[in-house]
């Protein structure tokens, strides 16, 4: 009977199950064929009476009689599946096959055993695959057969089948919108079952819903999978074996695997031909279906690991004019577990297939795979990459052993360069030959440039080379430069705009006058001969009565207070025309954007382990000092190569340096005492050396003036990090840390900005601003030219010189004093 709000349309008709018309491999391009070999135990003889069955135990064709369906080709031979809970021969045992409960260990009471044989096949002709042959299709009667009603039904009647069924359908539509799809069906009862009081039976029912679509459209999707970068590491070695699985509607394909990399380059086109969709091209063009790209790490044993997922929408092309437009590769963000998992460079085109428009030619093949078309693939240019692999720092232990003999491997695309093996990081953490060179073909556009992958391995006994750190440098634009001319002379241009010799009010860093007088009274001198630390009380404010002659003397503090603008404390320092200091309100590395953290010689890259281990709190395992120079090379390999940028380098051997730390003052410190003040003192540490001024702490102040000088030696690069701490002194209990800062001494030594010793604006032979650098201005200029590949300056008498391509006269800079 018709439910309330619904009515029948048409008569009842037989509707066979649609899935019966398709093979198991329908919708697949790769399929794993399997069959089970069964044996029974014969008393007194052993195992025998072989038979073949499918997963459900139904009789099946023997292994040797199975042939690849039309349109398919075998990839390999039949093999026993050992990736299951089976014994060494692949057998699993049970008491009775119909009861199930198979186990991998053979028992005496087991009477049945089976093993699985597998063989993979690949689809070569999609038009010939999918549907079953006519002789294997269900008949028009629509009957399905099975042994029992609780077992799986099939369309072919077998001699063991006892029951059968078939499905009847009748269309029913709602009389008005909003009618409830859940209702009570009223069924007429038969005369034998019904009583005089009951003429109908009521049951709650939810009918099956069908969506009727009048037309079917065909499309073709082309997924241009070029490369990915900065993927997560799926293996403990710090790398992955990534491949991409592209899903569109109910279609899916995968790229090839790329071994041991975090930035794979697939350069592969995936073709999804004859996609069936019921939406018209006009609707698809407005809102195309979403494409899901999943990145996996292939594992030889077990299921692959998920590395991330990206989403994209294809560019829909309907008309012939649309077909002429080439797709553009774009970067898609890969997300994983709520965070970033790298980026994917790909493009997607969806073509509407019709008889009126011819599709573009398919891309060229490389073996069995399609390449990315030349119009979409980035244009490559011959490029030279100079690599400065300077050294490693702060390497953590790996597998309970120190990293002592590392080697660094640089790879970009398919090009690889390796450094020499370091002898011993404890004696010299720099590489003996730090310069490497790569002649590569990479995209001209920076947007498409592949990343530079860096892997650090440690050479150990018995030929082991474990991976101890890795990283990927994604953006290489800042390392691009012009190639040097064949003469070897740099094209460096000097900018003298605004330079005036009469401007005497600037210096680079805090400058001190070398004072030979030592005052034993006043503040304690904190002289420590054992630690080679010197505290000169001449830098502290002078207290007590002084003679008129001393008051008239100009000391360093006069210079300091004049630079700070404290007019009451520097006397007539400015009236005498002396230079002042330029005091920065931040660390020197950030004082000027041009300094760029003093990374012009080499950058400090943080090395990661890759896949983090549970026992490690941080993923950072060390540092790599390196840099790059990327410049175009001649297209003709026969032409001369330009000179290298890293041709003039300082020695990579350890060097002992004298370090002087001047502690002047501190401002706005954090209170640490209940009074709202603090008792600060200084702690200086480098390597195993430690110096402090605990005996001369400054009581009850947040703006102390220290006036201390620490002088010691440091072995660069074995001791590079200078730590300066401000600590609050406590009589009872441990002292509290107020704050600290770390200075990289190696960067200050290697930078071209000469961050080792401040230079005054004028060269004075005598007076309070006497030149105190170890090198003269001429020697500094020669070193600067050598570092920038510029010819040494040529002097014309005492008033002119030529540097680079410019001739300068002393009169061009104003009046000279």
JSON list of N, CA and C in Angstrom, two decimals, residues 5-45:
[
{"chain": "A", "resi": 5, "resn": "UNK", "atom": "N", "xyz": [1.73, 10.45, 1.86]},
{"chain": "A", "resi": 5, "resn": "UNK", "atom": "CA", "xyz": [2.57, 11.44, 1.21]},
{"chain": "A", "resi": 5, "resn": "UNK", "atom": "C", "xyz": [3.37, 10.91, 0.03]},
{"chain": "A", "resi": 6, "resn": "UNK", "atom": "N", "xyz": [3.26, 9.63, -0.28]},
{"chain": "A", "resi": 6, "resn": "UNK", "atom": "CA", "xyz": [4.01, 9.01, -1.37]},
{"chain": "A", "resi": 6, "resn": "UNK", "atom": "C", "xyz": [3.04, 8.30, -2.31]},
{"chain": "A", "resi": 7, "resn": "UNK", "atom": "N", "xyz": [3.50, 8.11, -3.57]},
{"chain": "A", "resi": 7, "resn": "UNK", "atom": "CA", "xyz": [2.69, 7.37, -4.52]},
{"chain": "A", "resi": 7, "resn": "UNK", "atom": "C", "xyz": [3.61, 6.59, -5.46]},
{"chain": "A", "resi": 8, "resn": "UNK", "atom": "N", "xyz": [3.10, 5.44, -5.93]},
{"chain": "A", "resi": 8, "resn": "UNK", "atom": "CA", "xyz": [3.85, 4.59, -6.84]},
{"chain": "A", "resi": 8, "resn": "UNK", "atom": "C", "xyz": [3.78, 5.13, -8.26]},
{"chain": "A", "resi": 9, "resn": "UNK", "atom": "N", "xyz": [4.87, 4.92, -8.99]},
{"chain": "A", "resi": 9, "resn": "UNK", "atom": "CA", "xyz": [4.93, 5.28, -10.41]},
{"chain": "A", "resi": 9, "resn": "UNK", "atom": "C", "xyz": [5.42, 4.05, -11.16]},
{"chain": "A", "resi": 10, "resn": "UNK", "atom": "N", "xyz": [4.62, 3.55, -12.07]},
{"chain": "A", "resi": 10, "resn": "UNK", "atom": "CA", "xyz": [5.00, 2.37, -12.83]},
{"chain": "A", "resi": 10, "resn": "UNK", "atom": "C", "xyz": [4.72, 1.08, -12.07]},
{"chain": "A", "resi": 11, "resn": "UNK", "atom": "N", "xyz": [5.16, -0.03, -12.64]},
{"chain": "A", "resi": 11, "resn": "UNK", "atom": "CA", "xyz": [4.91, -1.34, -12.07]},
{"chain": "A", "resi": 11, "resn": "UNK", "atom": "C", "xyz": [6.20, -1.91, -11.49]},
{"chain": "A", "resi": 12, "resn": "UNK", "atom": "N", "xyz": [6.08, -3.03, -10.81]},
{"chain": "A", "resi": 12, "resn": "UNK", "atom": "CA", "xyz": [7.25, -3.71, -10.27]},
{"chain": "A", "resi": 12, "resn": "UNK", "atom": "C", "xyz": [8.09, -4.29, -11.40]},
{"chain": "A", "resi": 13, "resn": "UNK", "atom": "N", "xyz": [9.44, -4.27, -11.24]},
{"chain": "A", "resi": 13, "resn": "UNK", "atom": "CA", "xyz": [10.34, -4.84, -12.23]},
{"chain": "A", "resi": 13, "resn": "UNK", "atom": "C", "xyz": [11.55, -5.45, -11.54]},
{"chain": "A", "resi": 14, "resn": "UNK", "atom": "N", "xyz": [12.15, -6.43, -12.24]},
{"chain": "A", "resi": 14, "resn": "UNK", "atom": "CA", "xyz": [13.31, -7.12, -11.69]},
{"chain": "A", "resi": 14, "resn": "UNK", "atom": "C", "xyz": [14.55, -6.24, -11.88]},
{"chain": "A", "resi": 15, "resn": "UNK", "atom": "N", "xyz": [15.33, -6.05, -10.81]},
{"chain": "A", "resi": 15, "resn": "UNK", "atom": "CA", "xyz": [16.52, -5.19, -10.84]},
{"chain": "A", "resi": 15, "resn": "UNK", "atom": "C", "xyz": [17.71, -5.95, -10.26]},
{"chain": "A", "resi": 16, "resn": "UNK", "atom": "N", "xyz": [18.53, -6.60, -11.13]},
{"chain": "A", "resi": 16, "resn": "UNK", "atom": "CA", "xyz": [19.71, -7.33, -10.62]},
{"chain": "A", "resi": 16, "resn": "UNK", "atom": "C", "xyz": [20.72, -6.38, -9.97]},
{"chain": "A", "resi": 17, "resn": "UNK", "atom": "N", "xyz": [21.54, -6.92, -9.09]},
{"chain": "A", "resi": 17, "resn": "UNK", "atom": "CA", "xyz": [22.59, -6.13, -8.45]},
{"chain": "A", "resi": 17, "resn": "UNK", "atom": "C", "xyz": [23.60, -5.67, -9.49]},
{"chain": "A", "resi": 18, "resn": "UNK", "atom": "N", "xyz": [23.86, -4.36, -9.54]},
{"chain": "A", "resi": 18, "resn": "UNK", "atom": "CA", "xyz": [24.73, -3.80, -10.57]},
{"chain": "A", "resi": 18, "resn": "UNK", "atom": "C", "xyz": [26.17, -4.28, -10.41]},
{"chain": "A", "resi": 19, "resn": "UNK", "atom": "N", "xyz": [26.63, -4.44, -9.17]},
{"chain": "A", "resi": 19, "resn": "UNK", "atom": "CA", "xyz": [28.02, -4.86, -8.95]},
{"chain": "A", "resi": 19, "resn": "UNK", "atom": "C", "xyz": [28.31, -6.23, -9.53]},
{"chain": "A", "resi": 20, "resn": "UNK", "atom": "N", "xyz": [27.29, -7.02, -9.80]},
{"chain": "A", "resi": 20, "resn": "UNK", "atom": "CA", "xyz": [27.51, -8.33, -10.40]},
{"chain": "A", "resi": 20, "resn": "UNK", "atom": "C", "xyz": [28.04, -8.22, -11.83]},
{"chain": "A", "resi": 21, "resn": "UNK", "atom": "N", "xyz": [27.86, -7.04, -12.45]},
{"chain": "A", "resi": 21, "resn": "UNK", "atom": "CA", "xyz": [28.27, -6.87, -13.84]},
{"chain": "A", "resi": 21, "resn": "UNK", "atom": "C", "xyz": [29.72, -6.47, -13.98]},
{"chain": "A", "resi": 22, "resn": "UNK", "atom": "N", "xyz": [30.44, -6.31, -12.89]},
{"chain": "A", "resi": 22, "resn": "UNK", "atom": "CA", "xyz": [31.82, -5.83, -12.96]},
{"chain": "A", "resi": 22, "resn": "UNK", "atom": "C", "xyz": [32.76, -6.80, -12.27]},
{"chain": "A", "resi": 23, "resn": "UNK", "atom": "N", "xyz": [33.97, -6.89, -12.79]},
{"chain": "A", "resi": 23, "resn": "UNK", "atom": "CA", "xyz": [35.00, -7.71, -12.18]},
{"chain": "A", "resi": 23, "resn": "UNK", "atom": "C", "xyz": [35.55, -7.05, -10.93]},
{"chain": "A", "resi": 24, "resn": "UNK", "atom": "N", "xyz": [36.38, -7.82, -10.20]},
{"chain": "A", "resi": 24, "resn": "UNK", "atom": "CA", "xyz": [36.98, -7.28, -8.98]},
{"chain": "A", "resi": 24, "resn": "UNK", "atom": "C", "xyz": [37.96, -6.16, -9.27]},
{"chain": "A", "resi": 25, "resn": "UNK", "atom": "N", "xyz": [38.53, -6.16, -10.48]},
{"chain": "A", "resi": 25, "resn": "UNK", "atom": "CA", "xyz": [39.54, -5.16, -10.80]},
{"chain": "A", "resi": 25, "resn": "UNK", "atom": "C", "xyz": [38.97, -3.92, -11.46]},
{"chain": "A", "resi": 26, "resn": "UNK", "atom": "N", "xyz": [37.65, -3.78, -11.48]},
{"chain": "A", "resi": 26, "resn": "UNK", "atom": "CA", "xyz": [37.04, -2.60, -12.10]},
{"chain": "A", "resi": 26, "resn": "UNK", "atom": "C", "xyz": [37.46, -1.33, -11.36]},
{"chain": "A", "resi": 27, "resn": "UNK", "atom": "N", "xyz": [37.90, -0.33, -12.12]},
{"chain": "A", "resi": 27, "resn": "UNK", "atom": "CA", "xyz": [38.34, 0.93, -11.53]},
{"chain": "A", "resi": 27, "resn": "UNK", "atom": "C", "xyz": [39.79, 0.95, -11.10]},
{"chain": "A", "resi": 28, "resn": "UNK", "atom": "N", "xyz": [40.51, -0.16, -11.27]},
{"chain": "A", "resi": 28, "resn": "UNK", "atom": "CA", "xyz": [41.92, -0.25, -10.88]},
{"chain": "A", "resi": 28, "resn": "UNK", "atom": "C", "xyz": [42.81, -0.22, -12.13]},
{"chain": "A", "resi": 29, "resn": "UNK", "atom": "N", "xyz": [44.00, 0.32, -11.94]},
{"chain": "A", "resi": 29, "resn": "UNK", "atom": "CA", "xyz": [45.02, 0.25, -12.98]},
{"chain": "A", "resi": 29, "resn": "UNK", "atom": "C", "xyz": [46.11, -0.76, -12.62]},
{"chain": "A", "resi": 30, "resn": "UNK", "atom": "N", "xyz": [46.20, -1.06, -11.35]},
{"chain": "A", "resi": 30, "resn": "UNK", "atom": "CA", "xyz": [47.06, -2.13, -10.88]},
{"chain": "A", "resi": 30, "resn": "UNK", "atom": "C", "xyz": [46.24, -3.01, -9.97]},
{"chain": "A", "resi": 31, "resn": "UNK", "atom": "N", "xyz": [46.39, -4.31, -10.12]},
{"chain": "A", "resi": 31, "resn": "UNK", "atom": "CA", "xyz": [45.56, -5.22, -9.34]},
{"chain": "A", "resi": 31, "resn": "UNK", "atom": "C", "xyz": [46.41, -6.41, -8.92]},
{"chain": "A", "resi": 32, "resn": "UNK", "atom": "N", "xyz": [46.21, -6.84, -7.68]},
{"chain": "A", "resi": 32, "resn": "UNK", "atom": "CA", "xyz": [46.93, -7.98, -7.15]},
{"chain": "A", "resi": 32, "resn": "UNK", "atom": "C", "xyz": [46.02, -9.20, -7.19]},
{"chain": "A", "resi": 33, "resn": "UNK", "atom": "N", "xyz": [46.29, -10.10, -8.13]},
{"chain": "A", "resi": 33, "resn": "UNK", "atom": "CA", "xyz": [45.52, -11.33, -8.25]},
{"chain": "A", "resi": 33, "resn": "UNK", "atom": "C", "xyz": [45.99, -12.31, -7.18]},
{"chain": "A", "resi": 34, "resn": "UNK", "atom": "N", "xyz": [45.04, -12.98, -6.54]},
{"chain": "A", "resi": 34, "resn": "UNK", "atom": "CA", "xyz": [45.41, -13.94, -5.51]},
{"chain": "A", "resi": 34, "resn": "UNK", "atom": "C", "xyz": [44.53, -15.18, -5.60]},
{"chain": "A", "resi": 35, "resn": "UNK", "atom": "N", "xyz": [45.04, -16.28, -5.13]},
{"chain": "A", "resi": 35, "resn": "UNK", "atom": "CA", "xyz": [44.33, -17.55, -5.09]},
{"chain": "A", "resi": 35, "resn": "UNK", "atom": "C", "xyz": [44.94, -18.36, -3.95]},
{"chain": "A", "resi": 36, "resn": "UNK", "atom": "N", "xyz": [44.10, -19.17, -3.30]},
{"chain": "A", "resi": 36, "resn": "UNK", "atom": "CA", "xyz": [44.55, -19.93, -2.14]},
{"chain": "A", "resi": 36, "resn": "UNK", "atom": "C", "xyz": [44.70, -21.41, -2.52]},
{"chain": "A", "resi": 37, "resn": "UNK", "atom": "N", "xyz": [45.82, -21.97, -2.14]},
{"chain": "A", "resi": 37, "resn": "UNK", "atom": "CA", "xyz": [46.10, -23.38, -2.32]},
{"chain": "A", "resi": 37, "resn": "UNK", "atom": "C", "xyz": [45.73, -24.12, -1.03]},
{"chain": "A", "resi": 38, "resn": "UNK", "atom": "N", "xyz": [44.80, -25.05, -1.12]},
{"chain": "A", "resi": 38, "resn": "UNK", "atom": "CA", "xyz": [44.32, -25.79, 0.05]},
{"chain": "A", "resi": 38, "resn": "UNK", "atom": "C", "xyz": [44.85, -27.22, 0.01]},
{"chain": "A", "resi": 39, "resn": "UNK", "atom": "N", "xyz": [45.19, -27.75, 1.18]},
{"chain": "A", "resi": 39, "resn": "UNK", "atom": "CA", "xyz": [45.58, -29.14, 1.33]},
{"chain": "A", "resi": 39, "resn": "UNK", "atom": "C", "xyz": [44.93, -29.73, 2.56]},
{"chain": "A", "resi": 40, "resn": "UNK", "atom": "N", "xyz": [44.62, -31.03, 2.50]},
{"chain": "A", "resi": 40, "resn": "UNK", "atom": "CA", "xyz": [44.04, -31.76, 3.63]},
{"chain": "A", "resi": 40, "resn": "UNK", "atom": "C", "xyz": [45.04, -32.81, 4.12]},
{"chain": "A", "resi": 41, "resn": "UNK", "atom": "N", "xyz": [44.96, -33.11, 5.41]},
{"chain": "A", "resi": 41, "resn": "UNK", "atom": "CA", "xyz": [45.85, -34.11, 5.97]},
{"chain": "A", "resi": 41, "resn": "UNK", "atom": "C", "xyz": [45.27, -35.51, 5.74]},
{"chain": "A", "resi": 42, "resn": "UNK", "atom": "N", "xyz": [46.06, -36.37, 5.16]},
{"chain": "A", "resi": 42, "resn": "UNK", "atom": "CA", "xyz": [45.65, -37.75, 4.92]},
{"chain": "A", "resi": 42, "resn": "UNK", "atom": "C", "xyz": [46.31, -38.62, 5.99]},
{"chain": "A", "resi": 43, "resn": "UNK", "atom": "N", "xyz": [45.50, -39.35, 6.80]},
{"chain": "A", "resi": 43, "resn": "UNK", "atom": "CA", "xyz": [46.10, -40.16, 7.88]},
{"chain": "A", "resi": 43, "resn": "UNK", "atom": "C", "xyz": [47.09, -41.17, 7.34]},
{"chain": "A", "resi": 44, "resn": "UNK", "atom": "N", "xyz": [48.26, -41.18, 7.95]},
{"chain": "A", "resi": 44, "resn": "UNK", "atom": "CA", "xyz": [49.29, -42.12, 7.57]},
{"chain": "A", "resi": 44, "resn": "UNK", "atom": "C", "xyz": [50.09, -41.72, 6.35]},
{"chain": "A", "resi": 45, "resn": "UNK", "atom": "N", "xyz": [49.68, -40.70, 5.67]},
{"chain": "A", "resi": 45, "resn": "UNK", "atom": "CA", "xyz": [50.38, -40.26, 4.45]},
{"chain": "A", "resi": 45, "resn": "UNK", "atom": "C", "xyz": [50.97, -38.86, 4.63]}
]
